[in-house]
Tab-separated table of C-alpha atoms in Angstrom:
chain	number	residue	atom	x	y	z
A	1	UNK	CA	14.140	-7.283	42.816
A	2	UNK	CA	11.636	-9.942	43.849
A	3	UNK	CA	9.138	-10.983	41.206
A	4	UNK	CA	5.561	-9.858	41.819
A	5	UNK	CA	3.458	-13.014	41.707
A	6	UNK	CA	0.455	-10.970	40.630
A	7	UNK	CA	2.021	-10.287	37.211
A	8	UNK	CA	3.064	-13.891	36.503
A	9	UNK	CA	0.666	-15.572	34.099
A	10	UNK	CA	-0.615	-19.083	34.916
A	11	UNK	CA	2.233	-21.482	34.108
A	12	UNK	CA	1.859	-25.042	32.815
A	13	UNK	CA	4.943	-27.252	32.807
A	14	UNK	CA	5.292	-29.669	29.865
A	15	UNK	CA	8.209	-32.105	29.589
A	16	UNK	CA	9.725	-32.428	26.123
A	17	UNK	CA	10.325	-35.695	24.291
A	18	UNK	CA	13.762	-36.513	22.914
A	19	UNK	CA	14.251	-37.587	19.305
A	20	UNK	CA	17.136	-37.931	16.862
A	21	UNK	CA	17.401	-35.568	13.896
A	22	UNK	CA	20.448	-35.517	11.612
A	23	UNK	CA	22.382	-37.667	14.102
A	24	UNK	CA	21.726	-35.238	16.965
A	25	UNK	CA	19.222	-35.242	19.827
A	26	UNK	CA	16.415	-32.704	19.649
A	27	UNK	CA	13.672	-32.016	22.207
A	28	UNK	CA	10.113	-31.301	21.118
A	29	UNK	CA	6.517	-30.933	22.310
A	30	UNK	CA	3.483	-31.447	20.061
A	31	UNK	CA	2.219	-28.065	18.889
A	32	UNK	CA	-1.460	-28.908	19.434
A	33	UNK	CA	-0.803	-29.068	23.191
A	34	UNK	CA	0.873	-25.666	23.176
A	35	UNK	CA	-1.832	-24.053	21.023
A	36	UNK	CA	-4.645	-25.192	23.319
A	37	UNK	CA	-2.881	-24.175	26.536
A	38	UNK	CA	-2.220	-20.682	25.152
A	39	UNK	CA	-5.717	-20.302	23.683
A	40	UNK	CA	-7.288	-20.932	27.098
A	41	UNK	CA	-5.192	-18.343	28.926
A	42	UNK	CA	-2.156	-20.158	30.346
A	43	UNK	CA	1.531	-20.147	29.428
A	44	UNK	CA	3.293	-23.412	28.498
A	45	UNK	CA	6.738	-23.733	30.078
A	46	UNK	CA	8.772	-26.499	28.445
A	47	UNK	CA	10.937	-28.600	30.752
A	48	UNK	CA	13.749	-29.973	28.567
A	49	UNK	CA	14.459	-33.671	28.813
A	50	UNK	CA	18.199	-33.340	29.490
A	51	UNK	CA	20.364	-35.040	32.074
A	52	UNK	CA	20.139	-33.486	35.524
A	53	UNK	CA	16.942	-31.477	35.010
A	54	UNK	CA	15.160	-33.630	37.600
A	55	UNK	CA	17.434	-31.980	40.187
A	56	UNK	CA	16.478	-28.478	39.018
A	57	UNK	CA	12.687	-28.631	39.124
A	58	UNK	CA	12.573	-26.031	41.927
A	59	UNK	CA	13.857	-23.549	39.351
A	60	UNK	CA	10.591	-23.850	37.444
A	61	UNK	CA	8.498	-22.487	40.326
A	62	UNK	CA	5.858	-21.211	40.545
A	63	UNK	CA	4.099	-24.246	39.054
A	64	UNK	CA	0.393	-23.788	38.469
A	65	UNK	CA	-0.241	-26.885	36.360
A	66	UNK	CA	1.493	-29.861	34.751
A	67	UNK	CA	0.648	-31.417	31.377
A	68	UNK	CA	2.442	-34.657	30.551
A	69	UNK	CA	1.939	-36.201	27.140
A	70	UNK	CA	3.690	-38.468	24.660
A	71	UNK	CA	6.897	-40.426	25.118
A	72	UNK	CA	8.539	-43.821	25.313
A	73	UNK	CA	7.481	-46.772	27.466
A	74	UNK	CA	7.792	-46.274	31.223
A	75	UNK	CA	10.489	-48.319	32.938
A	76	UNK	CA	8.569	-51.440	34.101
A	77	UNK	CA	10.647	-51.620	37.299
A	78	UNK	CA	8.697	-48.555	38.473
A	79	UNK	CA	5.412	-50.455	38.668
A	80	UNK	CA	6.125	-54.170	39.004
A	81	UNK	CA	8.756	-56.270	40.759
A	82	UNK	CA	8.248	-58.961	38.145
A	83	UNK	CA	7.490	-57.164	34.913
A	84	UNK	CA	5.244	-59.751	33.237
A	85	UNK	CA	5.010	-63.332	32.002
A	86	UNK	CA	6.275	-62.380	28.572
A	87	UNK	CA	9.070	-64.553	27.200
A	88	UNK	CA	12.359	-63.206	25.878
A	89	UNK	CA	11.203	-64.001	22.321
A	90	UNK	CA	7.958	-62.078	22.861
A	91	UNK	CA	9.819	-59.083	24.302
A	92	UNK	CA	12.134	-59.053	21.299
A	93	UNK	CA	9.124	-59.140	18.952
A	94	UNK	CA	7.541	-56.221	20.839
A	95	UNK	CA	10.743	-54.179	20.602
A	96	UNK	CA	10.930	-54.864	16.889
A	97	UNK	CA	7.271	-53.955	16.237
A	98	UNK	CA	7.272	-50.816	18.433
A	99	UNK	CA	10.878	-49.726	17.987
A	100	UNK	CA	10.168	-46.004	18.477
A	101	UNK	CA	8.482	-46.515	21.858
A	102	UNK	CA	10.249	-49.391	23.614
A	103	UNK	CA	13.569	-47.639	24.310
A	104	UNK	CA	13.303	-46.775	28.019
A	105	UNK	CA	14.164	-43.146	28.841
A	106	UNK	CA	14.973	-43.176	32.576
A	107	UNK	CA	15.742	-39.454	32.720
A	108	UNK	CA	12.296	-38.575	31.349
A	109	UNK	CA	10.765	-41.114	33.747
A	110	UNK	CA	12.490	-39.466	36.693
A	111	UNK	CA	11.489	-35.922	35.687
A	112	UNK	CA	7.864	-36.819	35.059
A	113	UNK	CA	7.443	-39.040	38.120
A	114	UNK	CA	8.717	-36.221	40.327
A	115	UNK	CA	6.365	-33.727	38.721
A	116	UNK	CA	3.395	-36.106	39.017
A	117	UNK	CA	4.088	-36.740	42.695
A	118	UNK	CA	4.558	-33.005	43.289
A	119	UNK	CA	1.096	-32.387	41.809
A	120	UNK	CA	-0.410	-35.077	44.019
A	121	UNK	CA	1.280	-33.693	47.139
A	122	UNK	CA	0.324	-30.060	46.496
A	123	UNK	CA	-2.954	-30.545	44.601
A	124	UNK	CA	-1.497	-28.861	41.517
A	125	UNK	CA	-3.727	-29.389	38.450
A	126	UNK	CA	-2.475	-32.310	36.346
A	127	UNK	CA	-3.543	-33.511	32.898
A	128	UNK	CA	-1.965	-36.693	31.562
A	129	UNK	CA	-2.381	-37.546	27.872
A	130	UNK	CA	-1.381	-41.009	26.592
A	131	UNK	CA	1.936	-41.739	28.375
A	132	UNK	CA	1.079	-38.935	30.826
A	133	UNK	CA	-1.965	-40.904	32.004
A	134	UNK	CA	0.230	-43.961	32.526
A	135	UNK	CA	2.749	-41.905	34.526
A	136	UNK	CA	-0.086	-40.687	36.769
A	137	UNK	CA	-1.388	-44.211	37.376
A	138	UNK	CA	2.088	-45.571	38.181
A	139	UNK	CA	2.864	-42.604	40.467
A	140	UNK	CA	-0.191	-43.595	42.538
A	141	UNK	CA	0.656	-47.295	42.739
A	142	UNK	CA	-1.110	-48.627	39.637
A	143	UNK	CA	0.370	-50.968	37.037
A	144	UNK	CA	0.520	-51.224	33.234
A	145	UNK	CA	0.308	-53.826	30.502
A	146	UNK	CA	3.786	-54.002	29.010
A	147	UNK	CA	2.145	-54.885	25.725
A	148	UNK	CA	-1.612	-54.833	25.207
A	149	UNK	CA	-1.410	-57.087	22.168
A	150	UNK	CA	0.418	-59.894	23.951
A	151	UNK	CA	-1.155	-59.580	27.407
A	152	UNK	CA	-4.755	-58.655	26.555
A	153	UNK	CA	-5.742	-58.715	22.867
A	154	UNK	CA	-4.421	-62.199	22.029
A	155	UNK	CA	-6.383	-63.702	24.923
A	156	UNK	CA	-9.738	-62.402	23.666
A	157	UNK	CA	-12.113	-63.774	21.003
A	158	UNK	CA	-11.631	-62.142	17.608
A	159	UNK	CA	-14.893	-60.170	17.852
A	160	UNK	CA	-13.776	-58.512	21.119
A	161	UNK	CA	-10.313	-57.454	20.033
A	162	UNK	CA	-9.361	-53.781	19.611
A	163	UNK	CA	-6.538	-52.339	17.535
A	164	UNK	CA	-4.782	-49.780	19.734
A	165	UNK	CA	-1.924	-49.024	17.331
A	166	UNK	CA	-2.266	-48.857	13.544
A	167	UNK	CA	0.961	-47.730	11.914
A	168	UNK	CA	-0.586	-47.877	8.419
A	169	UNK	CA	-3.369	-45.432	9.339
A	170	UNK	CA	-1.666	-43.575	12.163
A	171	UNK	CA	-3.753	-40.392	12.537
A	172	UNK	CA	-6.876	-41.720	10.855
A	173	UNK	CA	-7.387	-44.830	12.990
A	174	UNK	CA	-10.302	-44.738	15.465
A	175	UNK	CA	-11.923	-47.252	17.801
A	176	UNK	CA	-15.025	-46.890	20.001
A	177	UNK	CA	-14.912	-46.280	23.753
A	178	UNK	CA	-17.841	-46.373	26.123
A	179	UNK	CA	-18.092	-43.277	28.299
A	180	UNK	CA	-19.070	-43.712	31.943
A	181	UNK	CA	-22.080	-41.656	32.997
A	182	UNK	CA	-21.728	-38.742	35.425
A	183	UNK	CA	-18.015	-38.253	34.749
A	184	UNK	CA	-16.270	-35.218	33.216
A	185	UNK	CA	-16.038	-37.035	29.851
A	186	UNK	CA	-19.798	-37.549	29.955
A	187	UNK	CA	-20.268	-33.806	30.520
A	188	UNK	CA	-17.865	-32.790	27.739
A	189	UNK	CA	-19.226	-35.163	25.069
A	190	UNK	CA	-22.886	-35.274	26.138
A	191	UNK	CA	-24.105	-33.702	22.893
A	192	UNK	CA	-22.331	-36.441	20.899
A	193	UNK	CA	-23.402	-39.462	22.979
A	194	UNK	CA	-26.363	-41.676	22.281
A	195	UNK	CA	-28.254	-42.681	25.433
A	196	UNK	CA	-28.000	-46.406	24.792
A	197	UNK	CA	-24.480	-46.717	23.400
A	198	UNK	CA	-22.718	-43.875	25.259
A	199	UNK	CA	-19.869	-44.231	22.757
A	200	UNK	CA	-17.440	-41.986	20.924
A	201	UNK	CA	-14.668	-42.885	18.480
A	202	UNK	CA	-11.155	-42.044	19.696
A	203	UNK	CA	-7.696	-42.174	18.175
A	204	UNK	CA	-5.106	-44.590	19.496
A	205	UNK	CA	-1.306	-44.470	19.466
A	206	UNK	CA	-0.242	-46.861	22.215
A	207	UNK	CA	0.795	-50.460	22.793
A	208	UNK	CA	0.737	-50.131	26.589
A	209	UNK	CA	-2.101	-49.187	28.942
A	210	UNK	CA	-3.543	-49.329	32.438
A	211	UNK	CA	-3.577	-52.854	33.852
A	212	UNK	CA	-4.504	-52.160	37.476
A	213	UNK	CA	-5.939	-48.710	38.128
A	214	UNK	CA	-4.650	-46.991	41.266
A	215	UNK	CA	-7.169	-47.002	44.099
A	216	UNK	CA	-7.797	-43.251	44.178
A	217	UNK	CA	-9.021	-43.092	40.574
A	218	UNK	CA	-12.384	-43.727	38.902
A	219	UNK	CA	-12.641	-44.876	35.240
A	220	UNK	CA	-14.276	-42.495	32.745
A	221	UNK	CA	-14.143	-44.634	29.592
A	222	UNK	CA	-13.496	-48.218	28.470
A	223	UNK	CA	-12.547	-49.732	25.129
A	224	UNK	CA	-14.606	-52.791	24.131
A	225	UNK	CA	-11.733	-55.066	25.195
A	226	UNK	CA	-12.036	-53.698	28.740
A	227	UNK	CA	-8.998	-51.404	28.619
A	228	UNK	CA	-9.421	-48.187	30.639
A	229	UNK	CA	-9.184	-45.212	28.263
A	230	UNK	CA	-9.682	-42.408	30.785
A	231	UNK	CA	-9.791	-41.876	34.559
A	232	UNK	CA	-9.823	-39.117	37.162
A	233	UNK	CA	-9.803	-38.436	40.896
A	234	UNK	CA	-13.342	-37.278	41.794
A	235	UNK	CA	-12.076	-35.870	45.102
A	236	UNK	CA	-9.587	-33.693	43.222
A	237	UNK	CA	-11.816	-32.490	40.412
A	238	UNK	CA	-13.353	-29.035	40.596
A	239	UNK	CA	-11.816	-26.734	37.962
A	240	UNK	CA	-13.471	-23.633	39.402
A	241	UNK	CA	-11.610	-24.267	42.679
A	242	UNK	CA	-8.309	-25.150	41.021
A	243	UNK	CA	-8.670	-28.943	41.299
A	244	UNK	CA	-7.938	-31.224	38.357
A	245	UNK	CA	-6.233	-34.649	38.398
A	246	UNK	CA	-6.952	-36.660	35.240
A	247	UNK	CA	-5.514	-39.102	32.708
A	248	UNK	CA	-6.677	-39.789	29.125
A	249	UNK	CA	-5.159	-42.642	27.106
A	250	UNK	CA	-6.309	-41.143	23.788
A	251	UNK	CA	-5.312	-37.787	22.258
A	252	UNK	CA	-8.351	-35.446	22.098
A	253	UNK	CA	-6.137	-32.638	20.785
A	254	UNK	CA	-5.414	-34.726	17.642
A	255	UNK	CA	-8.977	-35.925	17.028
A	256	UNK	CA	-9.441	-33.772	13.906
A	257	UNK	CA	-11.169	-34.296	10.599
A	258	UNK	CA	-8.908	-35.171	7.620
A	259	UNK	CA	-6.871	-32.222	6.313
A	260	UNK	CA	-8.625	-29.891	8.742
A	261	UNK	CA	-8.245	-28.358	12.184
A	262	UNK	CA	-11.906	-29.040	12.924
A	263	UNK	CA	-12.379	-31.441	15.845
A	264	UNK	CA	-14.215	-34.750	15.466
A	265	UNK	CA	-16.515	-33.710	18.321
A	266	UNK	CA	-17.259	-30.366	20.002
A	267	UNK	CA	-16.132	-31.918	23.300
A	268	UNK	CA	-12.563	-32.707	22.142
A	269	UNK	CA	-10.880	-29.526	23.465
A	270	UNK	CA	-12.778	-29.524	26.769
A	271	UNK	CA	-10.093	-31.452	28.652
A	272	UNK	CA	-7.674	-28.597	27.928
A	273	UNK	CA	-10.289	-25.921	28.550
A	274	UNK	CA	-11.228	-27.265	31.990
A	275	UNK	CA	-7.599	-28.006	32.839
A	276	UNK	CA	-6.622	-24.407	32.007
A	277	UNK	CA	-9.562	-23.165	34.069
A	278	UNK	CA	-8.236	-25.158	37.036
A	279	UNK	CA	-4.699	-23.838	36.444
A	280	UNK	CA	-5.916	-20.232	36.493
A	281	UNK	CA	-7.977	-20.824	39.645
A	282	UNK	CA	-5.040	-22.573	41.332
A	283	UNK	CA	-2.767	-19.621	40.547
A	284	UNK	CA	-5.244	-17.176	42.066
A	285	UNK	CA	-5.567	-19.321	45.158
A	286	UNK	CA	-1.796	-19.646	45.458
A	287	UNK	CA	-1.299	-15.896	45.067
A	288	UNK	CA	-3.915	-15.294	47.760
A	289	UNK	CA	-1.880	-17.379	50.196
A	290	UNK	CA	1.534	-15.967	49.291
A	291	UNK	CA	0.855	-12.267	48.709
A	292	UNK	CA	1.538	-10.252	51.862
A	293	UNK	CA	1.268	-6.557	52.591
A	294	UNK	CA	4.387	-4.423	52.189
A	295	UNK	CA	6.345	-4.323	55.415
A	296	UNK	CA	6.569	-1.122	57.434
A	297	UNK	CA	9.852	0.749	57.494
A	298	UNK	CA	11.621	-0.036	60.789
A	299	UNK	CA	13.448	2.521	62.912
A	300	UNK	CA	17.144	2.006	63.668
A	301	UNK	CA	16.642	0.120	66.931
A	302	UNK	CA	14.006	-2.235	65.497
A	303	UNK	CA	16.149	-2.889	62.424
A	304	UNK	CA	19.058	-3.865	64.699
A	305	UNK	CA	16.803	-6.328	66.563
A	306	UNK	CA	15.536	-7.722	63.287
A	307	UNK	CA	19.098	-8.418	62.097
A	308	UNK	CA	19.932	-10.219	65.343
A	309	UNK	CA	16.859	-12.446	64.982
A	310	UNK	CA	17.613	-13.129	61.306
A	311	UNK	CA	21.175	-14.133	62.233
A	312	UNK	CA	19.807	-16.489	64.885
A	313	UNK	CA	17.562	-18.168	62.311
A	314	UNK	CA	20.436	-18.340	59.816
A	315	UNK	CA	22.686	-20.091	62.351
A	316	UNK	CA	19.920	-22.533	63.176
A	317	UNK	CA	19.433	-23.271	59.519
A	318	UNK	CA	23.145	-24.134	59.124
A	319	UNK	CA	22.767	-26.654	61.933
A	320	UNK	CA	19.591	-28.054	60.367
A	321	UNK	CA	21.037	-28.445	56.857
A	322	UNK	CA	24.730	-29.069	57.411
A	323	UNK	CA	25.208	-29.963	61.078
A	324	UNK	CA	27.554	-26.966	61.403
A	325	UNK	CA	27.573	-25.350	64.845
A	326	UNK	CA	29.885	-22.354	65.115
A	327	UNK	CA	27.518	-20.324	67.260
A	328	UNK	CA	26.979	-19.557	70.913
A	329	UNK	CA	23.886	-20.948	72.599
A	330	UNK	CA	22.744	-17.396	73.379
A	331	UNK	CA	22.632	-16.600	69.658
A	332	UNK	CA	20.248	-19.481	69.077
A	333	UNK	CA	18.178	-18.521	72.126
A	334	UNK	CA	17.239	-15.190	70.488
A	335	UNK	CA	15.343	-16.912	67.685
A	336	UNK	CA	13.729	-19.440	70.021
A	337	UNK	CA	12.527	-16.712	72.396
A	338	UNK	CA	11.182	-14.686	69.490
A	339	UNK	CA	9.054	-17.603	68.284
A	340	UNK	CA	7.775	-18.368	71.774
A	341	UNK	CA	6.753	-14.792	72.490
A	342	UNK	CA	5.638	-13.540	69.093
A	343	UNK	CA	1.994	-14.054	68.103
A	344	UNK	CA	1.992	-11.976	64.897
A	345	UNK	CA	3.335	-14.794	62.736
A	346	UNK	CA	0.926	-16.750	60.582
A	347	UNK	CA	0.765	-20.516	61.021
A	348	UNK	CA	2.459	-20.917	57.643
A	349	UNK	CA	5.365	-18.620	58.622
A	350	UNK	CA	5.836	-20.321	61.977
A	351	UNK	CA	5.784	-23.772	60.392
A	352	UNK	CA	8.402	-22.724	57.839
A	353	UNK	CA	10.662	-21.257	60.541
A	354	UNK	CA	10.406	-24.442	62.550
A	355	UNK	CA	11.277	-26.450	59.440
A	356	UNK	CA	14.582	-24.609	59.066
A	357	UNK	CA	15.480	-25.186	62.697
A	358	UNK	CA	14.649	-21.732	64.016
A	359	UNK	CA	13.601	-23.054	67.437
A	360	UNK	CA	16.823	-24.967	68.043
A	361	UNK	CA	18.239	-24.225	71.495
A	362	UNK	CA	20.930	-26.840	71.770
A	363	UNK	CA	22.701	-27.904	68.580
A	364	UNK	CA	24.065	-31.178	69.942
A	365	UNK	CA	20.640	-32.407	71.009
A	366	UNK	CA	19.232	-31.354	67.649
A	367	UNK	CA	21.870	-33.322	65.770
A	368	UNK	CA	21.051	-36.337	67.964
A	369	UNK	CA	17.435	-36.016	66.862
A	370	UNK	CA	18.558	-36.022	63.234
A	371	UNK	CA	20.511	-39.237	63.824
A	372	UNK	CA	17.478	-40.804	65.488
A	373	UNK	CA	15.355	-39.861	62.490
A	374	UNK	CA	17.895	-41.501	60.180
A	375	UNK	CA	17.724	-44.715	62.221
A	376	UNK	CA	13.933	-44.686	62.065
A	377	UNK	CA	14.050	-44.151	58.304
A	378	UNK	CA	16.457	-47.078	57.905
A	379	UNK	CA	14.181	-49.316	59.981
A	380	UNK	CA	11.144	-48.252	57.926
A	381	UNK	CA	12.966	-49.040	54.690
A	382	UNK	CA	13.867	-52.505	55.962
A	383	UNK	CA	10.253	-53.216	56.951
A	384	UNK	CA	8.863	-51.958	53.633
A	385	UNK	CA	11.481	-53.934	51.728
A	386	UNK	CA	9.788	-57.095	52.973
A	387	UNK	CA	6.288	-55.979	51.953
A	388	UNK	CA	4.572	-57.174	48.768
A	389	UNK	CA	3.798	-54.884	45.821
A	390	UNK	CA	0.094	-54.954	46.754
A	391	UNK	CA	0.814	-54.009	50.384
A	392	UNK	CA	3.090	-51.158	49.294
A	393	UNK	CA	0.476	-49.915	46.807
A	394	UNK	CA	-2.195	-49.901	49.505
A	395	UNK	CA	0.154	-48.113	51.905
A	396	UNK	CA	1.009	-45.509	49.273
A	397	UNK	CA	-2.659	-44.927	48.463
A	398	UNK	CA	-3.438	-44.480	52.161
A	399	UNK	CA	-0.706	-41.882	52.670
A	400	UNK	CA	-1.686	-40.072	49.467
A	401	UNK	CA	-5.217	-39.828	50.831
A	402	UNK	CA	-4.008	-38.624	54.252
A	403	UNK	CA	-1.652	-36.129	52.596
A	404	UNK	CA	-4.502	-34.758	50.508
A	405	UNK	CA	-6.732	-34.374	53.573
A	406	UNK	CA	-3.952	-32.639	55.526
A	407	UNK	CA	-3.204	-30.354	52.579
A	408	UNK	CA	-6.852	-29.332	52.199
A	409	UNK	CA	-7.318	-28.670	55.927
A	410	UNK	CA	-4.040	-26.705	56.130
A	411	UNK	CA	-4.973	-24.726	53.021
A	412	UNK	CA	-8.347	-23.819	54.520
A	413	UNK	CA	-6.768	-22.718	57.822
A	414	UNK	CA	-4.123	-20.641	56.061
A	415	UNK	CA	-6.813	-19.020	53.932
A	416	UNK	CA	-8.750	-18.112	57.076
A	417	UNK	CA	-5.619	-16.650	58.684
A	418	UNK	CA	-4.852	-14.562	55.585
A	419	UNK	CA	-8.418	-13.213	55.619
A	420	UNK	CA	-8.067	-12.315	59.320
A	421	UNK	CA	-4.775	-10.469	58.723
A	422	UNK	CA	-6.265	-8.626	55.735
A	423	UNK	CA	-9.340	-7.437	57.660
């Protein structure tokens, strides 16, 4: 029996982190994340970091939000052709100093990059904490410092340096960040900010950070050494409408007073509160687009026609997905004629049917079109292979922007169509 979307609670996907315990791998997620998501009305769904899960992400649908948090360093090949100017000796020193973070986990990278890009494509609410903010920046074409100490801190005067990782005072360490006015962080911490300083003290557990911020984002906070400590997409931020795309380098969920669950500031849990609000609104919006009225019971003749049309679409889909053509042209014509003559379908339904090849009249010509598309894709890959990192980043940002515009316009039109059918 099909699941009723109306009874599914808002779901937030969180990818686990792998660790070794008693010589065996274990997956875990920090409990503070889970507590806050549940307390604000959503359900955390843990995506295990195990081999092959990146191929099974469709199984986790419906996805109403994604929270990505701690983890190892991101594979530098994902954001720079030439990783950095660090010498082999410096890299070895970094690996020795940050042994728990420098082991690249490509499976986790793949899972989280796919989820981040899915959120960007479908405007699914996304909150990135620490590594999760770095994943978001890289997914949009930004870059990272491979090591803040070597690439930033050591180049600054002593009075401008910031300690971003203190292993001797791990949870107790804080450093100031300056909050940018008229940003969500400003709203959440306004009661704790002084007008002149606009500063709060944040925790810090990272040796990497944003080097070049992706074009679509706006900074929300800076450390005194200039490092970006928070950013968001202002065009994709409206929790009441289900919009939330944000990254925070610090951990507000862990900013607690010693031996207490009391937060350092009243604004600390607001990132989770507003994120959950967006998740709930996104779910309602998604349900409004996908819920349809129960179909009428068809008489025997209409049911026979329906089965013929369904078979036509099924045959077309086999051609579309596998290039298999064991059908007569007349069988494909039934589906094509139905689409041409029927006006009761919504735009979304018609688009989906076209995507699975329902309008195919001649299988051989359709397969030729697929081959032509493959040739075009190959040519595009060759051209882009010769482009610089900056050119590719700009191109990616442009298409992200165009995709967002198309998604918003399509969403609005579908919403209007649903309202018309309901009235």
